Amino acid sequence: MKKWLLIMTIFTLGFLSFQPKHGSAQSGQSALQQVKNYKIYYSEPTTSILKKLRKYDLVVIEPQLYTKEQVQYLQESGTIVLGYISVMETPTWNEQRTELLLESDYFKRNENKVHYKQWDSYLMDISSEHYHQVLMDEMKRQVSSKGMDGVFFDTVGNIDNEHLEHHASIYKKQLDGLLSFLKKSNQKFPDLLMVQNWGMETIQHTHPYMDGFMWEGFDYNEVSTDEWAQVQINKLKKIQQMGKTQVLTVSTQSEQKSKNYAKKFNFLHYHDKKSYDVF
């Protein structure tokens, strides 16, 4: 009997020692609401970089550069790992995805593809059912199969930027396509956390699927006095108060002021004055 109690005690202590540093989310809440700090890092990891990343509660990484074992190494310290997936753009460097695309997956304006020279990427048509499958296959291959905790949906804001003000019917079609994709993704990967980057109008519709929303460019000198930014802050506060979606902010200027301003609204803040890939 004493031996059995000793074994159970050891097992219990061992289990507790491996509890994630962010704790478990309460009912109806995202685990992201327990996070205290995070880091964005898109470059290839080294042994030294991995050791630094695992000190954070949450990291956003480029999943194609990581092995399943490296992801597990990060998670051993309780770190939540989110894999980057570009939704509304396909960069040319993502050859695995490009090989799977059909012409109908690209968004075309005046019968021409929309190319972003700065990023060497193309605007996609999220209303395409085939493109939905391409994205979900990528999520399975690069995120789910590697044991990551969630996915970071980048470039969602392109729907607002490209269509909202001048193309209402196209905006609706793209928004409906995005919602359809998110519904499928949620059904296929119910355990994956989902975070959206930008898309201030779009998040008003997508937030039921989102555990987090990221606002890059949350610099105090800009957002504290800008009327549009104040409106967005109030909208995001309401979404966050619903209990599921955590708001994450990023600044590159006025570190302490930006951090304090974000804290005022219970937003989780991250400052990086140089580059995401520099510690």
PDB file of C-alpha atoms in Angstrom:
ATOM      1  CA  MET A   1       0.000   0.000   0.000  1.00  0.00           C
ATOM      2  CA  LYS A   2       2.793   2.413   0.919  1.00  0.00           C
ATOM      3  CA  LYS A   3       4.591   1.548  -2.330  1.00  0.00           C
ATOM      4  CA  TRP A   4       1.437   2.307  -4.332  1.00  0.00           C
ATOM      5  CA  LEU A   5       1.020   5.683  -2.609  1.00  0.00           C
ATOM      6  CA  LEU A   6       4.652   6.512  -3.319  1.00  0.00           C
ATOM      7  CA  ILE A   7       4.209   5.687  -7.012  1.00  0.00           C
ATOM      8  CA  MET A   8       1.063   7.830  -7.254  1.00  0.00           C
ATOM      9  CA  THR A   9       2.801  10.725  -5.491  1.00  0.00           C
ATOM     10  CA  ILE A  10       5.732  10.596  -7.901  1.00  0.00           C
ATOM     11  CA  PHE A  11       3.349  10.416 -10.888  1.00  0.00           C
ATOM     12  CA  THR A  12       1.338  13.395  -9.652  1.00  0.00           C
ATOM     13  CA  LEU A  13       4.406  15.540  -9.010  1.00  0.00           C
ATOM     14  CA  GLY A  14       5.770  14.645 -12.425  1.00  0.00           C
ATOM     15  CA  PHE A  15       2.491  15.569 -14.104  1.00  0.00           C
ATOM     16  CA  LEU A  16       2.333  18.914 -12.318  1.00  0.00           C
ATOM     17  CA  SER A  17       5.891  19.748 -13.265  1.00  0.00           C
ATOM     18  CA  PHE A  18       4.946  19.575 -16.947  1.00  0.00           C
ATOM     19  CA  GLN A  19       1.890  21.827 -16.767  1.00  0.00           C
ATOM     20  CA  PRO A  20       2.146  24.667 -19.311  1.00  0.00           C
ATOM     21  CA  LYS A  21       3.345  27.990 -17.915  1.00  0.00           C
ATOM     22  CA  HIS A  22       0.234  29.709 -19.247  1.00  0.00           C
ATOM     23  CA  GLY A  23      -2.107  27.423 -17.296  1.00  0.00           C
ATOM     24  CA  SER A  24      -5.384  26.127 -18.655  1.00  0.00           C
ATOM     25  CA  ALA A  25      -8.076  28.386 -20.026  1.00  0.00           C
ATOM     26  CA  GLN A  26     -11.341  28.733 -18.174  1.00  0.00           C
ATOM     27  CA  SER A  27     -14.534  27.556 -19.804  1.00  0.00           C
ATOM     28  CA  GLY A  28     -15.367  29.745 -22.804  1.00  0.00           C
ATOM     29  CA  GLN A  29     -11.955  31.395 -22.750  1.00  0.00           C
ATOM     30  CA  SER A  30      -8.890  30.982 -24.907  1.00  0.00           C
ATOM     31  CA  ALA A  31      -5.601  29.745 -23.500  1.00  0.00           C
ATOM     32  CA  LEU A  32      -4.148  32.961 -24.942  1.00  0.00           C
ATOM     33  CA  GLN A  33      -5.830  34.926 -22.177  1.00  0.00           C
ATOM     34  CA  GLN A  34      -3.418  33.283 -19.766  1.00  0.00           C
ATOM     35  CA  VAL A  35      -0.327  34.342 -21.756  1.00  0.00           C
ATOM     36  CA  LYS A  36       1.952  37.006 -20.241  1.00  0.00           C
ATOM     37  CA  ASN A  37       4.495  37.499 -23.055  1.00  0.00           C
ATOM     38  CA  TYR A  38       5.141  36.433 -26.628  1.00  0.00           C
ATOM     39  CA  LYS A  39       7.649  36.560 -29.471  1.00  0.00           C
ATOM     40  CA  ILE A  40       7.367  36.563 -33.270  1.00  0.00           C
ATOM     41  CA  TYR A  41      10.232  34.784 -35.035  1.00  0.00           C
ATOM     42  CA  TYR A  42      10.130  33.813 -38.720  1.00  0.00           C
ATOM     43  CA  SER A  43      13.741  32.783 -39.397  1.00  0.00           C
ATOM     44  CA  GLU A  44      15.285  29.324 -39.220  1.00  0.00           C
ATOM     45  CA  PRO A  45      15.993  28.261 -35.628  1.00  0.00           C
ATOM     46  CA  THR A  46      19.367  27.374 -34.169  1.00  0.00           C
ATOM     47  CA  THR A  47      20.011  25.598 -30.882  1.00  0.00           C
ATOM     48  CA  SER A  48      20.574  28.980 -29.257  1.00  0.00           C
ATOM     49  CA  ILE A  49      17.409  30.458 -30.757  1.00  0.00           C
ATOM     50  CA  LEU A  50      15.304  27.522 -29.602  1.00  0.00           C
ATOM     51  CA  LYS A  51      16.528  28.013 -26.043  1.00  0.00           C
ATOM     52  CA  LYS A  52      15.540  31.671 -26.202  1.00  0.00           C
ATOM     53  CA  LEU A  53      12.127  30.988 -27.746  1.00  0.00           C
ATOM     54  CA  ARG A  54      11.116  28.485 -25.084  1.00  0.00           C
ATOM     55  CA  LYS A  55      11.370  31.219 -22.448  1.00  0.00           C
ATOM     56  CA  TYR A  56       8.215  32.854 -23.854  1.00  0.00           C
ATOM     57  CA  ASP A  57       4.626  31.886 -23.076  1.00  0.00           C
ATOM     58  CA  LEU A  58       3.759  32.124 -26.784  1.00  0.00           C
ATOM     59  CA  VAL A  59       5.756  32.123 -30.030  1.00  0.00           C
ATOM     60  CA  VAL A  60       4.694  32.666 -33.643  1.00  0.00           C
ATOM     61  CA  ILE A  61       7.005  30.843 -36.063  1.00  0.00           C
ATOM     62  CA  GLU A  62       7.328  29.840 -39.719  1.00  0.00           C
ATOM     63  CA  PRO A  63       6.311  26.157 -39.508  1.00  0.00           C
ATOM     64  CA  GLN A  64       8.124  25.016 -42.642  1.00  0.00           C
ATOM     65  CA  LEU A  65      11.445  25.717 -40.889  1.00  0.00           C
ATOM     66  CA  TYR A  66      10.749  23.528 -37.842  1.00  0.00           C
ATOM     67  CA  THR A  67      10.683  19.805 -37.180  1.00  0.00           C
ATOM     68  CA  LYS A  68       8.186  18.074 -34.933  1.00  0.00           C
ATOM     69  CA  GLU A  69      10.967  17.457 -32.420  1.00  0.00           C
ATOM     70  CA  GLN A  70      11.874  21.149 -32.281  1.00  0.00           C
ATOM     71  CA  VAL A  71       8.238  22.054 -31.687  1.00  0.00           C
ATOM     72  CA  GLN A  72       8.067  19.534 -28.841  1.00  0.00           C
ATOM     73  CA  TYR A  73      11.239  21.005 -27.356  1.00  0.00           C
ATOM     74  CA  LEU A  74       9.584  24.432 -27.218  1.00  0.00           C
ATOM     75  CA  GLN A  75       6.412  23.013 -25.712  1.00  0.00           C
ATOM     76  CA  GLU A  76       8.285  21.169 -22.955  1.00  0.00           C
ATOM     77  CA  SER A  77       8.720  24.511 -21.203  1.00  0.00           C
ATOM     78  CA  GLY A  78       5.003  25.280 -21.534  1.00  0.00           C
ATOM     79  CA  THR A  79       5.381  27.522 -24.585  1.00  0.00           C
ATOM     80  CA  ILE A  80       2.362  27.774 -26.903  1.00  0.00           C
ATOM     81  CA  VAL A  81       3.500  27.393 -30.521  1.00  0.00           C
ATOM     82  CA  LEU A  82       1.592  28.998 -33.405  1.00  0.00           C
ATOM     83  CA  GLY A  83       2.486  28.247 -37.018  1.00  0.00           C
ATOM     84  CA  TYR A  84       2.350  31.035 -39.606  1.00  0.00           C
ATOM     85  CA  ILE A  85      -0.016  30.578 -42.562  1.00  0.00           C
ATOM     86  CA  SER A  86      -0.532  33.345 -45.132  1.00  0.00           C
ATOM     87  CA  VAL A  87      -4.199  33.221 -46.099  1.00  0.00           C
ATOM     88  CA  MET A  88      -4.902  36.000 -48.600  1.00  0.00           C
ATOM     89  CA  GLU A  89      -1.462  35.964 -50.211  1.00  0.00           C
ATOM     90  CA  THR A  90       0.753  33.234 -51.577  1.00  0.00           C
ATOM     91  CA  PRO A  91       4.442  34.182 -51.610  1.00  0.00           C
ATOM     92  CA  THR A  92       6.507  32.700 -54.432  1.00  0.00           C
ATOM     93  CA  TRP A  93       8.935  31.153 -51.939  1.00  0.00           C
ATOM     94  CA  ASN A  94       6.152  28.836 -50.761  1.00  0.00           C
ATOM     95  CA  GLU A  95       6.788  26.371 -53.561  1.00  0.00           C
ATOM     96  CA  GLN A  96       4.933  23.531 -51.849  1.00  0.00           C
ATOM     97  CA  ARG A  97       1.703  25.524 -51.989  1.00  0.00           C
ATOM     98  CA  THR A  98       2.296  27.059 -55.407  1.00  0.00           C
ATOM     99  CA  GLU A  99       2.594  23.641 -57.030  1.00  0.00           C
ATOM    100  CA  LEU A 100      -0.897  22.757 -55.783  1.00  0.00           C
ATOM    101  CA  LEU A 101      -2.669  25.932 -56.915  1.00  0.00           C
ATOM    102  CA  LEU A 102      -5.051  26.284 -59.829  1.00  0.00           C
ATOM    103  CA  GLU A 103      -5.470  29.464 -61.863  1.00  0.00           C
ATOM    104  CA  SER A 104      -8.900  29.859 -60.273  1.00  0.00           C
ATOM    105  CA  ASP A 105      -7.303  30.098 -56.812  1.00  0.00           C
ATOM    106  CA  TYR A 106      -5.741  33.450 -57.663  1.00  0.00           C
ATOM    107  CA  PHE A 107      -7.745  36.655 -57.324  1.00  0.00           C
ATOM    108  CA  LYS A 108      -7.770  38.477 -60.639  1.00  0.00           C
ATOM    109  CA  ARG A 109      -8.505  42.096 -61.389  1.00  0.00           C
ATOM    110  CA  ASN A 110      -9.197  42.915 -65.033  1.00  0.00           C
ATOM    111  CA  GLU A 111      -8.225  39.302 -65.762  1.00  0.00           C
ATOM    112  CA  ASN A 112      -4.761  39.840 -64.261  1.00  0.00           C
ATOM    113  CA  LYS A 113      -3.282  38.445 -61.075  1.00  0.00           C
ATOM    114  CA  VAL A 114      -2.608  40.982 -58.320  1.00  0.00           C
ATOM    115  CA  HIS A 115       1.103  40.906 -57.503  1.00  0.00           C
ATOM    116  CA  TYR A 116       2.701  42.527 -54.446  1.00  0.00           C
ATOM    117  CA  LYS A 117       6.187  43.418 -55.575  1.00  0.00           C
ATOM    118  CA  GLN A 118       7.451  44.202 -52.073  1.00  0.00           C
ATOM    119  CA  TRP A 119       6.727  40.664 -50.856  1.00  0.00           C
ATOM    120  CA  ASP A 120       6.789  38.891 -54.233  1.00  0.00           C
ATOM    121  CA  SER A 121       3.409  37.403 -53.443  1.00  0.00           C
ATOM    122  CA  TYR A 122       0.011  37.100 -55.115  1.00  0.00           C
ATOM    123  CA  LEU A 123      -3.470  37.971 -53.874  1.00  0.00           C
ATOM    124  CA  MET A 124      -5.645  34.880 -53.524  1.00  0.00           C
ATOM    125  CA  ASP A 125      -9.355  34.211 -54.015  1.00  0.00           C
ATOM    126  CA  ILE A 126     -10.546  32.888 -50.656  1.00  0.00           C
ATOM    127  CA  SER A 127     -13.944  32.064 -52.173  1.00  0.00           C
ATOM    128  CA  SER A 128     -12.289  29.208 -54.073  1.00  0.00           C
ATOM    129  CA  GLU A 129     -13.258  25.817 -52.627  1.00  0.00           C
ATOM    130  CA  HIS A 130     -10.088  24.315 -54.053  1.00  0.00           C
ATOM    131  CA  TYR A 131      -7.970  26.961 -52.357  1.00  0.00           C
ATOM    132  CA  HIS A 132      -9.644  26.110 -49.046  1.00  0.00           C
ATOM    133  CA  GLN A 133      -8.413  22.553 -49.425  1.00  0.00           C
ATOM    134  CA  VAL A 134      -4.892  23.704 -50.312  1.00  0.00           C
ATOM    135  CA  LEU A 135      -4.748  25.821 -47.163  1.00  0.00           C
ATOM    136  CA  MET A 136      -6.126  23.069 -44.936  1.00  0.00           C
ATOM    137  CA  ASP A 137      -3.669  20.563 -46.381  1.00  0.00           C
ATOM    138  CA  GLU A 138      -0.888  23.010 -45.537  1.00  0.00           C
ATOM    139  CA  MET A 139      -2.257  23.426 -42.014  1.00  0.00           C
ATOM    140  CA  LYS A 140      -2.265  19.662 -41.559  1.00  0.00           C
ATOM    141  CA  ARG A 141       1.200  19.158 -43.038  1.00  0.00           C
ATOM    142  CA  GLN A 142       2.990  22.086 -41.419  1.00  0.00           C
ATOM    143  CA  VAL A 143       1.040  22.820 -38.227  1.00  0.00           C
ATOM    144  CA  SER A 144      -1.143  19.966 -37.009  1.00  0.00           C
ATOM    145  CA  SER A 145       1.182  17.097 -37.972  1.00  0.00           C
ATOM    146  CA  LYS A 146       4.071  18.803 -36.195  1.00  0.00           C
ATOM    147  CA  GLY A 147       2.062  19.040 -33.003  1.00  0.00           C
ATOM    148  CA  MET A 148       1.784  22.834 -32.928  1.00  0.00           C
ATOM    149  CA  ASP A 149      -0.834  24.390 -30.672  1.00  0.00           C
ATOM    150  CA  GLY A 150      -2.386  26.655 -33.226  1.00  0.00           C
ATOM    151  CA  VAL A 151      -2.215  28.652 -36.412  1.00  0.00           C
ATOM    152  CA  PHE A 152      -1.447  32.310 -37.059  1.00  0.00           C
ATOM    153  CA  PHE A 153      -3.477  33.513 -40.051  1.00  0.00           C
ATOM    154  CA  ASP A 154      -1.569  36.336 -41.706  1.00  0.00           C
ATOM    155  CA  THR A 155      -2.649  38.672 -44.549  1.00  0.00           C
ATOM    156  CA  VAL A 156      -6.358  38.348 -43.661  1.00  0.00           C
ATOM    157  CA  GLY A 157      -6.407  42.145 -43.632  1.00  0.00           C
ATOM    158  CA  ASN A 158      -6.041  42.144 -47.416  1.00  0.00           C
ATOM    159  CA  ILE A 159      -9.794  41.591 -47.663  1.00  0.00           C
ATOM    160  CA  ASP A 160     -10.352  44.976 -46.017  1.00  0.00           C
ATOM    161  CA  ASN A 161      -7.506  46.700 -47.840  1.00  0.00           C
ATOM    162  CA  GLU A 162      -8.397  45.493 -51.322  1.00  0.00           C
ATOM    163  CA  HIS A 163     -12.184  45.324 -51.356  1.00  0.00           C
ATOM    164  CA  LEU A 164     -13.975  47.016 -48.459  1.00  0.00           C
ATOM    165  CA  GLU A 165     -14.309  50.632 -49.576  1.00  0.00           C
ATOM    166  CA  HIS A 166     -14.698  50.296 -53.343  1.00  0.00           C
ATOM    167  CA  HIS A 167     -15.967  46.795 -54.067  1.00  0.00           C
ATOM    168  CA  ALA A 168     -18.806  45.938 -51.693  1.00  0.00           C
ATOM    169  CA  SER A 169     -20.003  42.891 -53.622  1.00  0.00           C
ATOM    170  CA  ILE A 170     -16.480  41.507 -53.963  1.00  0.00           C
ATOM    171  CA  TYR A 171     -15.818  42.191 -50.292  1.00  0.00           C
ATOM    172  CA  LYS A 172     -18.911  40.218 -49.313  1.00  0.00           C
ATOM    173  CA  LYS A 173     -17.906  37.322 -51.547  1.00  0.00           C
ATOM    174  CA  GLN A 174     -14.397  37.242 -50.103  1.00  0.00           C
ATOM    175  CA  LEU A 175     -15.654  37.599 -46.532  1.00  0.00           C
ATOM    176  CA  ASP A 176     -18.156  34.782 -47.047  1.00  0.00           C
ATOM    177  CA  GLY A 177     -15.353  32.687 -48.513  1.00  0.00           C
ATOM    178  CA  LEU A 178     -13.161  33.367 -45.502  1.00  0.00           C
ATOM    179  CA  LEU A 179     -15.948  32.453 -43.080  1.00  0.00           C
ATOM    180  CA  SER A 180     -16.553  29.222 -44.983  1.00  0.00           C
ATOM    181  CA  PHE A 181     -12.830  28.393 -44.816  1.00  0.00           C
ATOM    182  CA  LEU A 182     -12.720  29.119 -41.081  1.00  0.00           C
ATOM    183  CA  LYS A 183     -15.755  26.952 -40.445  1.00  0.00           C
ATOM    184  CA  LYS A 184     -14.135  24.043 -42.280  1.00  0.00           C
ATOM    185  CA  SER A 185     -10.828  24.613 -40.515  1.00  0.00           C
ATOM    186  CA  ASN A 186     -12.520  24.684 -37.134  1.00  0.00           C
ATOM    187  CA  GLN A 187     -14.297  21.433 -37.878  1.00  0.00           C
ATOM    188  CA  LYS A 188     -11.161  19.701 -39.167  1.00  0.00           C
ATOM    189  CA  PHE A 189      -8.820  21.066 -36.487  1.00  0.00           C
ATOM    190  CA  PRO A 190     -11.044  21.707 -33.455  1.00  0.00           C
ATOM    191  CA  ASP A 191      -8.110  21.690 -31.032  1.00  0.00           C
ATOM    192  CA  LEU A 192      -5.992  24.258 -32.857  1.00  0.00           C
ATOM    193  CA  LEU A 193      -5.877  27.805 -31.521  1.00  0.00           C
ATOM    194  CA  MET A 194      -6.533  30.380 -34.249  1.00  0.00           C
ATOM    195  CA  VAL A 195      -5.166  33.920 -34.369  1.00  0.00           C
ATOM    196  CA  GLN A 196      -5.920  36.518 -37.045  1.00  0.00           C
ATOM    197  CA  ASN A 197      -3.487  39.246 -38.067  1.00  0.00           C
ATOM    198  CA  TRP A 198      -5.162  42.538 -39.030  1.00  0.00           C
ATOM    199  CA  GLY A 199      -8.487  42.968 -40.777  1.00  0.00           C
ATOM    200  CA  MET A 200     -10.250  45.419 -38.483  1.00  0.00           C
ATOM    201  CA  GLU A 201     -13.603  45.093 -40.225  1.00  0.00           C
ATOM    202  CA  THR A 202     -13.201  41.405 -40.947  1.00  0.00           C
ATOM    203  CA  ILE A 203     -12.593  40.503 -37.281  1.00  0.00           C
ATOM    204  CA  GLN A 204     -16.086  41.817 -36.511  1.00  0.00           C
ATOM    205  CA  HIS A 205     -17.329  38.752 -38.418  1.00  0.00           C
ATOM    206  CA  THR A 206     -14.561  36.201 -37.804  1.00  0.00           C
ATOM    207  CA  HIS A 207     -14.082  36.611 -34.042  1.00  0.00           C
ATOM    208  CA  PRO A 208     -16.247  33.594 -33.104  1.00  0.00           C
ATOM    209  CA  TYR A 209     -13.515  31.441 -34.661  1.00  0.00           C
ATOM    210  CA  MET A 210     -10.571  33.418 -33.323  1.00  0.00           C
ATOM    211  CA  ASP A 211      -8.708  32.891 -30.071  1.00  0.00           C
ATOM    212  CA  GLY A 212      -6.616  35.948 -30.811  1.00  0.00           C
ATOM    213  CA  PHE A 213      -6.373  39.059 -32.969  1.00  0.00           C
ATOM    214  CA  MET A 214      -3.077  40.844 -33.647  1.00  0.00           C
ATOM    215  CA  TRP A 215      -2.714  44.579 -34.223  1.00  0.00           C
ATOM    216  CA  GLU A 216       0.700  45.384 -35.691  1.00  0.00           C
ATOM    217  CA  GLY A 217       1.729  49.030 -35.558  1.00  0.00           C
ATOM    218  CA  PHE A 218       0.226  49.712 -32.143  1.00  0.00           C
ATOM    219  CA  ASP A 219       2.570  52.643 -31.465  1.00  0.00           C
ATOM    220  CA  TYR A 220       1.444  55.015 -28.729  1.00  0.00           C
ATOM    221  CA  ASN A 221       2.172  58.230 -30.628  1.00  0.00           C
ATOM    222  CA  GLU A 222      -0.043  57.035 -33.476  1.00  0.00           C
ATOM    223  CA  VAL A 223      -2.967  55.185 -31.914  1.00  0.00           C
ATOM    224  CA  SER A 224      -3.489  57.335 -28.821  1.00  0.00           C
ATOM    225  CA  THR A 225      -4.469  60.403 -30.843  1.00  0.00           C
ATOM    226  CA  ASP A 226      -5.903  58.885 -34.014  1.00  0.00           C
ATOM    227  CA  GLU A 227      -9.709  58.942 -34.224  1.00  0.00           C
ATOM    228  CA  TRP A 228      -9.905  55.814 -36.397  1.00  0.00           C
ATOM    229  CA  ALA A 229      -7.636  53.909 -34.018  1.00  0.00           C
ATOM    230  CA  GLN A 230      -9.800  54.879 -31.058  1.00  0.00           C
ATOM    231  CA  VAL A 231     -12.874  53.494 -32.790  1.00  0.00           C
ATOM    232  CA  GLN A 232     -11.040  50.215 -33.472  1.00  0.00           C
ATOM    233  CA  ILE A 233      -9.867  49.968 -29.863  1.00  0.00           C
ATOM    234  CA  ASN A 234     -13.439  50.251 -28.626  1.00  0.00           C
ATOM    235  CA  LYS A 235     -14.612  47.583 -31.081  1.00  0.00           C
ATOM    236  CA  LEU A 236     -11.822  45.210 -30.071  1.00  0.00           C
ATOM    237  CA  LYS A 237     -12.513  45.803 -26.376  1.00  0.00           C
ATOM    238  CA  LYS A 238     -16.086  44.642 -26.928  1.00  0.00           C
ATOM    239  CA  ILE A 239     -14.923  41.531 -28.758  1.00  0.00           C
ATOM    240  CA  GLN A 240     -12.375  40.756 -26.074  1.00  0.00           C
ATOM    241  CA  GLN A 241     -14.974  41.176 -23.334  1.00  0.00           C
ATOM    242  CA  MET A 242     -17.026  38.399 -24.911  1.00  0.00           C
ATOM    243  CA  GLY A 243     -14.432  36.089 -23.387  1.00  0.00           C
ATOM    244  CA  LYS A 244     -12.866  34.143 -26.269  1.00  0.00           C
ATOM    245  CA  THR A 245     -10.640  36.467 -28.298  1.00  0.00           C
ATOM    246  CA  GLN A 246      -7.461  37.941 -26.853  1.00  0.00           C
ATOM    247  CA  VAL A 247      -6.077  41.083 -28.486  1.00  0.00           C
ATOM    248  CA  LEU A 248      -2.332  41.087 -29.127  1.00  0.00           C
ATOM    249  CA  THR A 249      -0.562  44.324 -30.038  1.00  0.00           C
ATOM    250  CA  VAL A 250       2.853  45.040 -31.555  1.00  0.00           C
ATOM    251  CA  SER A 251       4.830  48.289 -31.419  1.00  0.00           C
ATOM    252  CA  THR A 252       8.109  49.432 -32.951  1.00  0.00           C
ATOM    253  CA  GLN A 253       8.282  52.864 -31.307  1.00  0.00           C
ATOM    254  CA  SER A 254       7.793  54.360 -27.823  1.00  0.00           C
ATOM    255  CA  GLU A 255       8.195  51.010 -26.096  1.00  0.00           C
ATOM    256  CA  GLN A 256       7.082  51.828 -22.557  1.00  0.00           C
ATOM    257  CA  LYS A 257       4.286  54.189 -23.537  1.00  0.00           C
ATOM    258  CA  SER A 258       2.957  51.701 -26.090  1.00  0.00           C
ATOM    259  CA  LYS A 259       3.131  48.853 -23.585  1.00  0.00           C
ATOM    260  CA  ASN A 260       1.358  50.862 -20.890  1.00  0.00           C
ATOM    261  CA  TYR A 261      -1.309  51.985 -23.345  1.00  0.00           C
ATOM    262  CA  ALA A 262      -2.000  48.423 -24.418  1.00  0.00           C
ATOM    263  CA  LYS A 263      -2.122  47.306 -20.798  1.00  0.00           C
ATOM    264  CA  LYS A 264      -4.785  49.931 -20.165  1.00  0.00           C
ATOM    265  CA  PHE A 265      -7.140  47.886 -22.370  1.00  0.00           C
ATOM    266  CA  ASN A 266      -5.886  44.483 -21.209  1.00  0.00           C
ATOM    267  CA  PHE A 267      -4.235  43.917 -24.579  1.00  0.00           C
ATOM    268  CA  LEU A 268      -1.184  41.633 -24.636  1.00  0.00           C
ATOM    269  CA  HIS A 269       1.725  43.723 -25.928  1.00  0.00           C
ATOM    270  CA  TYR A 270       4.985  42.950 -27.700  1.00  0.00           C
ATOM    271  CA  HIS A 271       7.649  45.500 -28.664  1.00  0.00           C
ATOM    272  CA  ASP A 272      10.267  44.973 -31.343  1.00  0.00           C
ATOM    273  CA  LYS A 273      12.176  48.050 -32.484  1.00  0.00           C
ATOM    274  CA  LYS A 274      14.553  46.220 -34.836  1.00  0.00           C
ATOM    275  CA  SER A 275      13.192  43.071 -36.409  1.00  0.00           C
ATOM    276  CA  TYR A 276      11.049  40.106 -35.438  1.00  0.00           C
ATOM    277  CA  ASP A 277      14.059  37.884 -36.043  1.00  0.00           C
ATOM    278  CA  VAL A 278      16.366  39.712 -33.621  1.00  0.00           C
ATOM    279  CA  PHE A 279      16.432  39.160 -29.885  1.00  0.00           C
TER     280      PHE A 279
END
